Short mmCIF file of C-alpha atoms in Angstrom, two decimals:
data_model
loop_
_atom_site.label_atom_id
_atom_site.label_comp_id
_atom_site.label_asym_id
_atom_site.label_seq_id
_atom_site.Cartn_x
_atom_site.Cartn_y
_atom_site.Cartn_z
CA UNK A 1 75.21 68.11 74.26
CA UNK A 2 75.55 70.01 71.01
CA UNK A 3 77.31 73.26 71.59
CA UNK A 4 80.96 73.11 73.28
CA UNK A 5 79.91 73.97 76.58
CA UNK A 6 81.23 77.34 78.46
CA UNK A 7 84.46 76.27 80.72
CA UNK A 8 84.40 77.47 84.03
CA UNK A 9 87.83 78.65 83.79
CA UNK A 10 88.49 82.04 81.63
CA UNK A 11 88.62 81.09 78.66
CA UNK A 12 90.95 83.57 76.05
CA UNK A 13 88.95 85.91 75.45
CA UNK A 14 87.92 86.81 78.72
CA UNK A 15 91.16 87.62 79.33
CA UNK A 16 92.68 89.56 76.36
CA UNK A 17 91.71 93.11 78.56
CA UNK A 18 94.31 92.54 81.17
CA UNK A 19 96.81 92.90 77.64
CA UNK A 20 95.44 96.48 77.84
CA UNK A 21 99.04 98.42 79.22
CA UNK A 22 101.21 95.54 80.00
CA UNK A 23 104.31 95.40 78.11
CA UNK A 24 105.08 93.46 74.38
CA UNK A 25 107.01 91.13 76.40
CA UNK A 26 104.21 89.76 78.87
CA UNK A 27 101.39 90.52 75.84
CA UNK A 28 103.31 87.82 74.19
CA UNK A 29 103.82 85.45 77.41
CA UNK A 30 99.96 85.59 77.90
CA UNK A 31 98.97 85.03 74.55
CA UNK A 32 101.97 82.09 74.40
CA UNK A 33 100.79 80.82 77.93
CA UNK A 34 97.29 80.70 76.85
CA UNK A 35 97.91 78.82 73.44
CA UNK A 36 99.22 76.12 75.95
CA UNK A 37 97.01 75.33 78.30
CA UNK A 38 94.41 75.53 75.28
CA UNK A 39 96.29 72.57 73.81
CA UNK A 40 96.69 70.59 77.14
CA UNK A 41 100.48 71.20 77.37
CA UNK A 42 99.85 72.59 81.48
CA UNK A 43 103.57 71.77 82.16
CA UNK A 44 104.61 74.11 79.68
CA UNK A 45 101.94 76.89 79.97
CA UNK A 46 102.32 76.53 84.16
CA UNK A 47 106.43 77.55 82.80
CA UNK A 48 105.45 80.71 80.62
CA UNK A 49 102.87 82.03 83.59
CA UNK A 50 105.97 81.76 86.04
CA UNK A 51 108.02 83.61 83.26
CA UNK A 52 104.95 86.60 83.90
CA UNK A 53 105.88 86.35 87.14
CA UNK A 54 109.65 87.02 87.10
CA UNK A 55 108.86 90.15 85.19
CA UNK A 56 106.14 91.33 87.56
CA UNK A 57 105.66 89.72 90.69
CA UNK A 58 102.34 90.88 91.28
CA UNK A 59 100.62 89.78 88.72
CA UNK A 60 97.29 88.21 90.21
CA UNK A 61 95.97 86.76 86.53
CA UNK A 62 99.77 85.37 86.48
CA UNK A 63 99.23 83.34 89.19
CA UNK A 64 95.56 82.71 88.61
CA UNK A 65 96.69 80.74 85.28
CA UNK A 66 99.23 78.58 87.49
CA UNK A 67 96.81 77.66 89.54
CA UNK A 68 94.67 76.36 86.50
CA UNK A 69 97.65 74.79 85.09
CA UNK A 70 99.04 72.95 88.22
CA UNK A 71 95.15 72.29 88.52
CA UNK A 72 95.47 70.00 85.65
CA UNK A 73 98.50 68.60 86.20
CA UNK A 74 96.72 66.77 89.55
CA UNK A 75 99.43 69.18 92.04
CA UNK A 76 95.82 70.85 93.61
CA UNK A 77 97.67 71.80 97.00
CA UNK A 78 99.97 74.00 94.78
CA UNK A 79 97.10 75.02 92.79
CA UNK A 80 95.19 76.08 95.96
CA UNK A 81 98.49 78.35 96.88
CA UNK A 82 98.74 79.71 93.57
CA UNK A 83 95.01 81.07 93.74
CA UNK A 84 95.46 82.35 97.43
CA UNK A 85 98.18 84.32 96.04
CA UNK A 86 96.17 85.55 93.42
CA UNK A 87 93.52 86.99 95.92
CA UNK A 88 96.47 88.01 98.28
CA UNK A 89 96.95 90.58 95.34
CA UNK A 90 93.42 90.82 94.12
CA UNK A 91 90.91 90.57 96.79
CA UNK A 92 88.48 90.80 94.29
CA UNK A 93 89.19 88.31 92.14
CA UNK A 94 85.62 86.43 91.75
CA UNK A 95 87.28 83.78 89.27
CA UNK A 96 90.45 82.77 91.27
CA UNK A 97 87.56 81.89 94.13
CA UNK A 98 85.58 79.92 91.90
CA UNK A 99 88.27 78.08 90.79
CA UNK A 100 89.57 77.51 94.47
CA UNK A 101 86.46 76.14 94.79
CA UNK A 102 86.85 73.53 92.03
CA UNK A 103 90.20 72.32 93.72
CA UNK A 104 88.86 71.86 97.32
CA UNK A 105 85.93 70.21 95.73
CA UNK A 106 87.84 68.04 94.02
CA UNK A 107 90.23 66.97 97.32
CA UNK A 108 86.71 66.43 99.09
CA UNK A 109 86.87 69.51 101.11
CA UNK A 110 83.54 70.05 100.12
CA UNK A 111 82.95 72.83 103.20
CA UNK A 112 86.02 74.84 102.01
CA UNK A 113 84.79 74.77 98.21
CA UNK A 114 81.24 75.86 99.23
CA UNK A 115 82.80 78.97 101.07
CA UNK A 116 85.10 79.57 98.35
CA UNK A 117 82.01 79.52 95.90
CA UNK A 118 79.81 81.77 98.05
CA UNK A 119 82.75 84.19 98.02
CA UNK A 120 82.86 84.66 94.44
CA UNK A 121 79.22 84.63 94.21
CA UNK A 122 79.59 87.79 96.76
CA UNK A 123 81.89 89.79 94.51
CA UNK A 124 79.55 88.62 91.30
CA UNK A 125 76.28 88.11 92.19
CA UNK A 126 75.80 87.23 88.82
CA UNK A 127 78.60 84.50 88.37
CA UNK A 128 76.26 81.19 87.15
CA UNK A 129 79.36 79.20 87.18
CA UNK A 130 80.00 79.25 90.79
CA UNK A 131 76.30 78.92 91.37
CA UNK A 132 76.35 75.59 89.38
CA UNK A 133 79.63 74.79 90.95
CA UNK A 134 78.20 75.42 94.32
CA UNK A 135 74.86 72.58 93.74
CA UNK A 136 77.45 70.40 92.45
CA UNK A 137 79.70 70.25 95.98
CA UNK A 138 76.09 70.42 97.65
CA UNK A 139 75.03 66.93 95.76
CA UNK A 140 78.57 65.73 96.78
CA UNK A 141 77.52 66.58 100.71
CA UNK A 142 73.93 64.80 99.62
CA UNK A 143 72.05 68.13 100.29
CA UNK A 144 70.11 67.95 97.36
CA UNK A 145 67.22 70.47 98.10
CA UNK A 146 70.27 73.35 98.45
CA UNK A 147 71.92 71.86 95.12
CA UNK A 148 68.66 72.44 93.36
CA UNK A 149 68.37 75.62 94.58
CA UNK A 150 71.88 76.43 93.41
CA UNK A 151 71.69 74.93 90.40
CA UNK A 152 68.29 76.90 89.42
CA UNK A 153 69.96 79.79 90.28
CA UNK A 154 72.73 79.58 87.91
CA UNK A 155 69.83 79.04 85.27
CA UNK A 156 67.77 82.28 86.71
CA UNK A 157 71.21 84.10 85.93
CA UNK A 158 72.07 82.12 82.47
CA UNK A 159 69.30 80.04 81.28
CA UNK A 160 71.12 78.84 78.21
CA UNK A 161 74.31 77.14 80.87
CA UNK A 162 73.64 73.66 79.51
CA UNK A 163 76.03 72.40 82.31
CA UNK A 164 73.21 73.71 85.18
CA UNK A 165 70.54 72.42 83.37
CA UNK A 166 72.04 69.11 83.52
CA UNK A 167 73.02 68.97 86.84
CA UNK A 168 69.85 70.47 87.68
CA UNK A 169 68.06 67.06 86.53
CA UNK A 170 70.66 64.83 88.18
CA UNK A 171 70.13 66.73 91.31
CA UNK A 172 66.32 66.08 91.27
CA UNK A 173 66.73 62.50 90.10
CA UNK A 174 68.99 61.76 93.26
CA UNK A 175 66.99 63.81 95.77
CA UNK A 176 64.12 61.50 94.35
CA UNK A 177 65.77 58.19 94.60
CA UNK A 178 66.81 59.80 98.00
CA UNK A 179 63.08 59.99 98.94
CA UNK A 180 61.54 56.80 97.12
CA UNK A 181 64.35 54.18 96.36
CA UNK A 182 63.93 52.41 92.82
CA UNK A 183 62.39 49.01 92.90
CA UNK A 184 65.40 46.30 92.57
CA UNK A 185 64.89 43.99 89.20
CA UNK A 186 62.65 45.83 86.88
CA UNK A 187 62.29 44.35 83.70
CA UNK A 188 61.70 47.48 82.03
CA UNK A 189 60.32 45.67 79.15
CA UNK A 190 57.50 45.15 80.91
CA UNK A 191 57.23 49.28 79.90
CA UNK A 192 57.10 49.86 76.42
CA UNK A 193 54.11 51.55 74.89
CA UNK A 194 52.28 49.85 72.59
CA UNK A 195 53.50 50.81 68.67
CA UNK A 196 51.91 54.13 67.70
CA UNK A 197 54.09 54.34 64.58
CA UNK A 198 55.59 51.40 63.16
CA UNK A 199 59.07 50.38 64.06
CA UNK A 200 59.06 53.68 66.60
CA UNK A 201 59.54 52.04 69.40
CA UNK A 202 62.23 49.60 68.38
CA UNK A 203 64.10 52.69 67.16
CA UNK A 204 63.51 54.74 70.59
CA UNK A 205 65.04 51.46 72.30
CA UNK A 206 68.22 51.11 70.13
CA UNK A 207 68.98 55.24 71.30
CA UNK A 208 70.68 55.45 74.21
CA UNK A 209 70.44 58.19 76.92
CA UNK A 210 74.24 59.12 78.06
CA UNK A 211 75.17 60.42 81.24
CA UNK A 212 78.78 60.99 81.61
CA UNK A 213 80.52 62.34 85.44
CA UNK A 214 82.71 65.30 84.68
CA UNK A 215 84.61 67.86 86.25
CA UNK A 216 81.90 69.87 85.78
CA UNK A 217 78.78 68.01 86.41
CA UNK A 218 76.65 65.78 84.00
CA UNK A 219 77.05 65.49 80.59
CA UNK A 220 74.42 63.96 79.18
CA UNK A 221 73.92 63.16 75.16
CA UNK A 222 73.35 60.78 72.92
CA UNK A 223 74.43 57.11 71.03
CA UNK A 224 72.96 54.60 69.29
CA UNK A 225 73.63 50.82 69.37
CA UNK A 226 75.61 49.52 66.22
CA UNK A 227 76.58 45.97 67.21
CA UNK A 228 75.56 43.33 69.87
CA UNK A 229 76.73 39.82 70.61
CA UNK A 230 74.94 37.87 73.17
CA UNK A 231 74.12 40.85 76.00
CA UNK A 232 76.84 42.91 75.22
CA UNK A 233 76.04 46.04 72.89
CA UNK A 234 78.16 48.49 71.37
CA UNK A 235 76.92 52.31 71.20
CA UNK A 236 78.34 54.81 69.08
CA UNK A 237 78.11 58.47 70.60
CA UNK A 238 80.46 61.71 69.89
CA UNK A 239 83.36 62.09 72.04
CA UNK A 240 82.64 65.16 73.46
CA UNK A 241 79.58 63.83 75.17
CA UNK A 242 81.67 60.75 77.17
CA UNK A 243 84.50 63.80 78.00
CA UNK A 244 85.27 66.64 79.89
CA UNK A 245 85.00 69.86 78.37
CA UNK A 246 87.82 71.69 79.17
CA UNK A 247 90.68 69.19 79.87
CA UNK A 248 89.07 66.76 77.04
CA UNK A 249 89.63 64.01 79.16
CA UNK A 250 87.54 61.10 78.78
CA UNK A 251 85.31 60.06 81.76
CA UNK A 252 85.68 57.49 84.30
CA UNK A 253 81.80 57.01 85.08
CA UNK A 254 79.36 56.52 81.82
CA UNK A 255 76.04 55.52 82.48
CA UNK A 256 73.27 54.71 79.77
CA UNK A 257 69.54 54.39 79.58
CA UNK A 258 67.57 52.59 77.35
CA UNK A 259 63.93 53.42 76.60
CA UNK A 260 60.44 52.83 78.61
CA UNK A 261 57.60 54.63 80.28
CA UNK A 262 59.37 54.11 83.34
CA UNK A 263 60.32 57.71 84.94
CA UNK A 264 63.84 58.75 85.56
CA UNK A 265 64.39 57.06 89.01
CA UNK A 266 62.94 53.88 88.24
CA UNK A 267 64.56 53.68 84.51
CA UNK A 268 67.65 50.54 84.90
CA UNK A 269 70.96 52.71 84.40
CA UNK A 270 73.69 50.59 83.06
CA UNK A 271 77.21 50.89 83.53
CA UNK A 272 79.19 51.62 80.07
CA UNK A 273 83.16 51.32 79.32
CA UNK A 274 84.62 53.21 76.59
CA UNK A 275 86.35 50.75 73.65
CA UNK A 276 87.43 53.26 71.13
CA UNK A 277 87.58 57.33 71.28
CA UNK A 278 89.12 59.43 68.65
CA UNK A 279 91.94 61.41 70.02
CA UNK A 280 90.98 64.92 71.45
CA UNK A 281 93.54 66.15 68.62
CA UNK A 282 91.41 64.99 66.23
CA UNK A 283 88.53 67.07 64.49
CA UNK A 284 86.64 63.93 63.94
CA UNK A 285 84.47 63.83 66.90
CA UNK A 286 83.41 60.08 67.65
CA UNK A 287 83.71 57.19 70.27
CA UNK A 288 82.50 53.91 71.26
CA UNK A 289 81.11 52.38 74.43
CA UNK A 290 80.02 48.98 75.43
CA UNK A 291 77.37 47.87 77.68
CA UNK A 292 77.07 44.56 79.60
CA UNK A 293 73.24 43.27 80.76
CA UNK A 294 71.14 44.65 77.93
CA UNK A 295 67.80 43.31 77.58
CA UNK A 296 67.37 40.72 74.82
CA UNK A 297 64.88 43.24 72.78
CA UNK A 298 67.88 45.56 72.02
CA UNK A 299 68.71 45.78 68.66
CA UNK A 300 71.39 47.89 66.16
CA UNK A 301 70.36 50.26 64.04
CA UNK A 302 70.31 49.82 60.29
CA UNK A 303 72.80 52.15 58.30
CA UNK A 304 72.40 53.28 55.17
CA UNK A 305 75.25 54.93 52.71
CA UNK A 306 74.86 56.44 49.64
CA UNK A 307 73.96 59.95 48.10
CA UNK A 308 72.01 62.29 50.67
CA UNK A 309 69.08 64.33 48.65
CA UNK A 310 68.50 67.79 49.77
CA UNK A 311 65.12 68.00 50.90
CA UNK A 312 65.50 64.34 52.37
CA UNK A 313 62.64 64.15 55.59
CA UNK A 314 64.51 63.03 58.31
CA UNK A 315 64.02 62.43 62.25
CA UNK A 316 66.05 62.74 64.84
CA UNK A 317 65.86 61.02 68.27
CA UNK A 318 67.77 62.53 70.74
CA UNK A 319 67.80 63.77 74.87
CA UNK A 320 67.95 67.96 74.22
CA UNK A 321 68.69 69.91 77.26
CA UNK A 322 65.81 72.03 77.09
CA UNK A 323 63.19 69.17 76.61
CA UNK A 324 61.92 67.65 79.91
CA UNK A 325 61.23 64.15 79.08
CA UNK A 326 64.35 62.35 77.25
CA UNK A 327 63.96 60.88 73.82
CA UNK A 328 62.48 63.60 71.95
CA UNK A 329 61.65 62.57 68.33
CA UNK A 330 62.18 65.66 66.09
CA UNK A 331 61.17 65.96 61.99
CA UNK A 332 62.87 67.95 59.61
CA UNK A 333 64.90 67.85 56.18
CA UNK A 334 68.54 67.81 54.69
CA UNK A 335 69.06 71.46 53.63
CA UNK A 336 72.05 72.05 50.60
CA UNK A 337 74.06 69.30 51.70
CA UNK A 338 77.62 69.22 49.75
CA UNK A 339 79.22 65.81 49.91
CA UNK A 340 82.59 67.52 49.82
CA UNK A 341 81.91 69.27 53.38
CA UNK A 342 82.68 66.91 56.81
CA UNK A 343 79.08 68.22 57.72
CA UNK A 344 75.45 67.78 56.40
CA UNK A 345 73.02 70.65 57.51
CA UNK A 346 69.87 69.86 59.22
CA UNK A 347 67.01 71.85 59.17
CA UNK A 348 65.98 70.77 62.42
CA UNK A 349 65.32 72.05 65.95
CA UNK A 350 67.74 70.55 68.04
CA UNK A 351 69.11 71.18 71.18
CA UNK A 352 72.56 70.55 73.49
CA UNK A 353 71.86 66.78 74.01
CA UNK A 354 71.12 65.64 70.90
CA UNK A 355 74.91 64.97 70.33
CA UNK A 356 75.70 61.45 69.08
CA UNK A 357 72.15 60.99 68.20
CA UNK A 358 70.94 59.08 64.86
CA UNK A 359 69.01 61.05 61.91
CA UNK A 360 67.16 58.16 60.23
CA UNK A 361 65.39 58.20 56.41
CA UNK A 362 62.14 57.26 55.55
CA UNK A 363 62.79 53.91 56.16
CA UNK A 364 64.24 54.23 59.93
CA UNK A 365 67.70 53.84 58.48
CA UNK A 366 70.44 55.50 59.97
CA UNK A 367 71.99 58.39 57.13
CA UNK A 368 73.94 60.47 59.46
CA UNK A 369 74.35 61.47 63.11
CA UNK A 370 74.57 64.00 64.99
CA UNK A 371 77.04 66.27 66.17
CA UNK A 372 76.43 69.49 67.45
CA UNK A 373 74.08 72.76 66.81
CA UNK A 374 74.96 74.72 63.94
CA UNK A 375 77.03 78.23 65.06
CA UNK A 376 76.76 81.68 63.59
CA UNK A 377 80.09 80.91 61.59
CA UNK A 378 78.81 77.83 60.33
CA UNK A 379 76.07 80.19 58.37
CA UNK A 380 77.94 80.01 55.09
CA UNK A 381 77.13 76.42 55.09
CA UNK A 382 73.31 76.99 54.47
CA UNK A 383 73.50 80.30 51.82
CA UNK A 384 69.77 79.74 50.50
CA UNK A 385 68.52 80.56 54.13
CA UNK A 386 67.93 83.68 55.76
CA UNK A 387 70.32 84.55 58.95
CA UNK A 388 67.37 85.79 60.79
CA UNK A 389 65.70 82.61 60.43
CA UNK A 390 68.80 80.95 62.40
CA UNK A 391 68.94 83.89 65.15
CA UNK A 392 65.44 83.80 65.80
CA UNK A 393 65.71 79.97 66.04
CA UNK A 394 68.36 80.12 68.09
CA UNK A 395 66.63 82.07 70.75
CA UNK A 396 63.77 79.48 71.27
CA UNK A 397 64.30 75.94 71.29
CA UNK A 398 66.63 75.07 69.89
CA UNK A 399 69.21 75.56 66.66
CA UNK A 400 69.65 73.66 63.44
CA UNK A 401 72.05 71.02 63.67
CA UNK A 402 75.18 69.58 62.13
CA UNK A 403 76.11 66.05 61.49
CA UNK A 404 78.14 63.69 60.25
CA UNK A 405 77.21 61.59 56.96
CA UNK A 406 77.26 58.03 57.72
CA UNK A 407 80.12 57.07 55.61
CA UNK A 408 82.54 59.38 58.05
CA UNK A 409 81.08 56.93 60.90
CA UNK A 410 81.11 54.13 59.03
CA UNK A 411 84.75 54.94 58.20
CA UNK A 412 86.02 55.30 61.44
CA UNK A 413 83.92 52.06 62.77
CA UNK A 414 85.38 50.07 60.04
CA UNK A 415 89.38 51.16 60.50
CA UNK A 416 88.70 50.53 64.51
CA UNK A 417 87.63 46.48 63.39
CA UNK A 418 84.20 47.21 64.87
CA UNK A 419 82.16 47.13 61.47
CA UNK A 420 82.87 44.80 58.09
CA UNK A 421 79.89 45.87 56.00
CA UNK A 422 77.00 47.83 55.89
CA UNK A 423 73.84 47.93 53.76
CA UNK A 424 74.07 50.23 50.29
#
């Protein structure tokens, strides 16, 4: 899950028009109350929203914004008032019935959510968020044919909303296991493809598949295993793929696979805890889970430190969004990589999902990892390319990708106590 993810909420730009005529005094509440909530400080942004309010007492984005605030802050019965009183004064008001929706849905009202949902989707047919939104209170109800229906129409309207896509494939997996139950005890082991290149296959097997429960749906990305003792592993991932996107808060339901021929419903899911996660403060974007049960054949990655040559051939194993089978193996090479920059540039075609994935040498050693697809403002990075090349890229399968050198990961591992050395 490269790219930060669209929220379903508006985000600050989607609301800078309502500034349009308002006076200086509530421009600079909004912009105040938005800077806030951005920053996860809902008390005090749910405070400047009710300022809006004392001024003008029918402002229906004023109480739109409580709503998300007291949304975070847990108080959803006040949250649902706040966005009935936002409709009260906007009938219209697609987003404060989307986000309705995400409250009831959340309190397990799933038939209230659903009709809040199809409302929106009635005053913005095209609204992909509250289609998505929509399959995922349809998966809650175990109505998986209407989820994937939902789900694929969110994609119809936006085919680039990672977050459908996603749910999308957990939809189908469940409406599968729903229709053929997994057989109980499968070594999958007994699944691995004989070596086609050597080493491969260990290398496939030490790359986790992540699926993380959020507000919104699945996230699904990637780690790598970096220690084990006995059956207990240790994967290293990024943090945004274990957390929810807008709040930032970590997630209470991680799941990993490990790789085999088996197909998604009969793959072994394991159950994964989270040991160490950088603070959502923090730019460094890392965190560490551990898994109990692993099969013995499960082995860390090598790492390897040390000056990164541009032109390096690399590969990168990673899940991608808009790749059907998991564990795509991608080639590419290290474009003008400057040691003094937190990022090395990949000249790679990656995808949302290849977050927290390892880019290995020559030699299968780990030299980097993953974080996230390269953005238009991250251009300067790479000046001896062409922007078109990136646009056009951009538009197909992919984007070239960012990621950390392994020394920043090694760092972090190392000041946590989880690593004491590592191969020069």
């Amino acid at each position: 899950m490269l790219r930060t993810l669209f929220p379903i909420v508006l985000t600050v730009s989607l609301v800078a028009t309502p500034y349009v005529g308002m006076t200086q005094s509530i421009e600079q509440l909004f912009q105040q109350g938005n800077q806030a909530q951005n920053e996860g400080r809902y008390r005090e942004a749910e405070s400047i929203w009710r300022q809006i309010i004392s001024i003008d007492s029918n402002n229906a984005i004023a109480y739109f914004y409580i709503g998300l605030a007291l949304r975070k802050q847990g108080k959803l019965e006040e949250a649902i008032a706040a966005y009935k009183k936002a409709i009260e004064l906007d009938p219209n008001y697609s987003f404060a019935y989307n986000n309705m929706g995400n409250a009831l849905r959340k309190q397990g009202k799933l038939e209230e959510a659903i009709a809040a949902y199809k409302k929106a989707i009635e005053l913005d047919p095209n609204d992909a968020f509250a289609y998505n939104n929509m399959g995922l209170a349809l998966d809650d109800q175990g109505k998986y044919d209407e989820a994937i229906a939902a789900h694929k129409k969110a994609l119809e309207i936006d085919p680039n909303l990672v977050l459908a896509q996603n749910n999308l494939k957990e939809a189908e997996r469940l409406l599968a296991i729903n229709n053929n139950p997994p057989l109980p005890n499968i070594d999958d082991r007994d699944y691995l493809p004989t070596e086609t290149q050597e080493g491969l296959v260990k290398k496939l097997r030490s790359t986790a598949r992540i699926i993380a429960t959020t507000s919104e749906g699945a996230s699904i990305g990637t780690g790598w295993v970096i220690q084990r003792q006995g059956n207990t592993v240790l994967i290293v991932t990024n943090r945004h793929v274990i957390s929810d996107n807008k709040s930032k808060r970590p997630s209470d339901t991680i799941e990993v696979e490990f790789y085999s021929t088996l197909d998604d419903i009969q793959r072994p899911r394991y159950k994964a805890t989270i040991e160490e996660i950088t603070d959502s403060r923090e730019d460094l974007d890392l965190a560490v889970v551990k898994v109990v049960g692993i099969p013995e054949d499960i082995e860390p990655l090598t790492m390897k430190s040390g000056w990164i040559q541009r032109n390096l051939e690399i590969t990168i194993i990673g899940h991608p969004y808009n790749i059907e089978s998991p564990w795509s193996v991608v080639k590419g090479d290290v474009m003008n990589y400057n040691p003094n920059n937190q990022y090395i540039p990949l000249d790679a075609l990656v995808a949302d999902g290849n977050s927290g994935g390892p880019v290995l040498n020559a030699d299968g050693e780990v030299i980097a990892m993953m974080v996230r697809i390269r953005f238009e403002d991250d251009i300067v990075l790479i000046n001896d390319r062409e922007s078109k090349l990136f646009l056009e890229n951009a538009r197909s399968t992919g984007d070239l990708g960012l990621a950390y050198p392994i020394e920043i990961v090694i760092k972090k591992l190392q000041e946590w106590g989880i690593l004491k050395g590592v191969r020069n």
